[in-house]
XYZ file of C-alpha atoms in Angstrom:
205
model
C 16.590 30.915 -12.046
C 14.149 31.077 -9.721
C 15.341 33.245 -6.602
C 11.857 32.889 -4.411
C 11.733 31.463 -0.877
C 8.455 29.540 -1.311
C 10.531 27.724 -4.306
C 13.098 26.752 -1.962
C 10.783 25.493 0.268
C 8.992 23.890 -1.939
C 12.117 21.686 -2.819
C 13.203 20.875 0.195
C 9.253 19.899 0.856
C 9.778 16.924 -2.029
C 13.231 16.051 -0.949
C 11.860 15.405 2.849
C 8.505 13.462 1.219
C 10.857 11.412 -0.782
C 13.290 10.622 2.075
C 10.239 10.045 4.467
C 8.347 7.317 1.671
C 11.871 6.001 1.234
C 12.996 5.044 5.124
C 9.080 4.045 5.545
C 9.644 1.591 2.627
C 13.256 0.758 3.184
C 12.972 -0.166 6.944
C 10.420 -2.016 7.847
C 11.772 -3.893 4.542
C 15.385 -4.564 6.089
C 13.956 -5.980 9.051
C 11.573 -8.349 7.106
C 14.504 -10.001 5.290
C 15.933 -12.626 7.495
C 15.906 -13.733 10.703
C 13.879 -11.615 12.839
C 16.474 -11.453 15.686
C 19.196 -10.017 13.687
C 16.961 -7.326 12.549
C 17.829 -4.775 14.573
C 21.490 -5.669 13.171
C 20.512 -5.509 10.008
C 18.680 -2.099 10.064
C 21.677 -0.453 11.930
C 23.669 -1.606 9.571
C 21.722 -0.288 6.579
C 21.525 3.136 8.364
C 24.908 3.212 9.122
C 25.543 4.344 5.294
C 23.912 7.586 6.074
C 27.034 8.623 8.118
C 29.365 7.118 5.515
C 27.724 9.577 3.124
C 27.033 12.593 5.347
C 31.378 12.009 6.264
C 32.486 11.816 2.766
C 30.587 14.581 1.747
C 31.393 16.869 4.513
C 34.666 15.625 4.691
C 35.967 15.898 0.741
C 33.011 16.825 -1.229
C 32.391 20.135 0.343
C 35.880 21.342 -0.124
C 35.193 20.785 -4.361
C 31.993 22.856 -4.155
C 32.537 25.690 -1.765
C 34.629 28.951 -2.188
C 36.062 28.517 1.618
C 35.077 31.937 1.884
C 31.854 33.333 4.456
C 30.668 36.562 4.140
C 28.142 38.905 5.757
C 27.073 42.435 4.138
C 29.526 44.180 6.851
C 32.628 41.765 5.338
C 31.644 41.232 1.774
C 34.677 42.574 -0.253
C 34.607 45.540 -2.558
C 35.118 43.064 -5.402
C 31.433 41.970 -4.899
C 30.165 45.508 -5.592
C 26.254 43.736 -5.195
C 25.575 41.096 -2.525
C 23.348 39.044 -4.765
C 26.730 38.531 -7.364
C 28.278 36.848 -3.969
C 24.730 34.684 -3.276
C 24.597 33.958 -7.090
C 28.483 32.724 -7.227
C 27.977 30.227 -4.018
C 24.262 29.518 -5.969
C 25.933 28.509 -8.993
C 28.944 26.248 -7.174
C 25.660 23.568 -6.370
C 24.224 23.455 -10.042
C 26.422 20.744 -11.035
C 26.607 18.673 -8.127
C 22.880 18.524 -7.817
C 22.567 17.907 -11.577
C 25.109 14.605 -11.007
C 23.462 13.778 -7.642
C 19.678 13.747 -9.719
C 20.874 11.899 -12.489
C 22.847 9.103 -9.918
C 19.936 8.599 -8.318
C 17.656 8.334 -11.495
C 20.080 5.567 -12.512
C 19.839 3.613 -9.075
C 15.771 3.969 -9.397
C 15.892 2.700 -13.188
C 18.544 -0.258 -11.441
C 16.026 -1.044 -8.601
C 12.913 -1.235 -11.382
C 14.764 -4.039 -13.074
C 16.206 -5.864 -10.343
C 14.347 -8.705 -8.481
C 14.231 -8.285 -5.402
C 12.803 -10.366 -2.527
C 9.192 -10.645 -1.636
C 7.391 -10.063 1.386
C 4.607 -11.764 1.692
C 1.416 -11.344 3.519
C 0.943 -12.963 6.731
C 4.704 -13.055 7.509
C 5.459 -12.853 11.388
C 7.774 -11.385 13.710
C 8.630 -11.501 17.423
C 5.145 -13.431 17.623
C 3.102 -10.878 15.747
C 0.766 -11.569 12.778
C 0.674 -9.264 9.935
C -2.299 -9.469 7.709
C -2.088 -6.550 5.931
C -5.913 -5.493 6.803
C -5.197 -2.099 7.859
C -2.388 0.739 5.894
C -1.880 2.031 9.516
C -3.173 0.566 12.667
C -2.844 3.364 15.603
C -3.576 0.356 17.700
C 0.250 -0.670 18.278
C 0.558 2.800 20.307
C -0.861 0.955 23.432
C 2.398 -0.477 23.610
C 4.480 1.870 25.817
C 7.642 0.938 24.623
C 6.957 1.697 20.984
C 5.123 5.140 22.254
C 7.829 6.265 23.998
C 10.293 5.342 21.001
C 7.974 7.539 18.704
C 8.122 10.349 20.947
C 12.075 10.254 21.519
C 12.306 9.634 17.914
C 10.652 12.691 17.152
C 12.741 14.935 19.092
C 15.574 13.286 17.907
C 15.040 13.995 14.735
C 14.232 17.321 15.529
C 17.599 17.684 17.233
C 19.337 16.179 14.746
C 18.357 18.167 12.086
C 18.346 21.405 13.654
C 22.485 20.897 14.783
C 22.936 19.759 11.215
C 21.257 22.964 9.357
C 22.883 25.338 11.772
C 26.524 23.719 12.536
C 28.255 25.671 9.724
C 26.125 28.620 10.433
C 27.310 28.768 13.997
C 30.918 28.023 13.199
C 31.502 30.226 10.197
C 29.294 33.322 11.957
C 29.922 33.085 15.725
C 32.682 30.914 16.184
C 34.904 33.084 13.347
C 35.910 29.279 11.745
C 37.175 29.427 8.011
C 34.692 27.890 6.012
C 37.068 24.837 5.845
C 37.858 24.157 8.960
C 33.940 24.047 9.829
C 33.283 21.799 6.796
C 36.076 19.445 8.276
C 34.525 19.824 11.905
C 31.785 18.562 10.812
C 32.801 15.739 8.357
C 34.497 14.475 12.151
C 31.057 14.687 13.849
C 29.822 12.635 10.978
C 32.246 9.986 11.295
C 31.778 9.670 14.919
C 28.428 9.375 14.247
C 29.132 6.759 11.638
C 31.791 4.738 14.143
C 28.658 4.691 16.535
C 26.676 3.109 14.157
C 29.126 0.499 12.999
C 29.863 -0.068 17.031
C 26.076 -0.454 17.800
C 25.485 -3.018 14.489
C 28.761 -5.135 15.759
C 28.183 -5.319 19.569
C 24.566 -6.039 19.012
């Protein structure tokens, strides 16, 4: 196994790039399908499944993957004479889930390749705006104040969300001194609240 920080960064860069391409393509596609007036509801409903997946993973799947122990160099038991062995043990538990997830994504990709999805024709109108497909990226849309401030708000929102999600378990286990299983349960409840907010927003739109 390659134990290099640069490899870790490259892997997450690839994952993040794929997610960006997916959302960049999927979100406009969802909004263009059907009645433009109900586009926000469809988009909100589609995005709510992020919370569903996160809730299931944190509340249930994490209990099957994580050992339930959170050790530091000072609290590492004598049964792990080498710190690297404990890290290796924790890392090995992630191999099978990631391989299964990769295979599942490949199967989903193949299904989409052979599925006949509705095509969006150029020149479609939405809310009185005509899209002719002349430019791949048109920064002129940022002249609209609502969109400009929305982009800025989304930037800080995603930054805050990523920071909280990434450091939640570290904070709970290291600083709050909660057991790993308890921390993942709290994270699952946090994702459940996120999911409920999405579904409530979809229903009340």
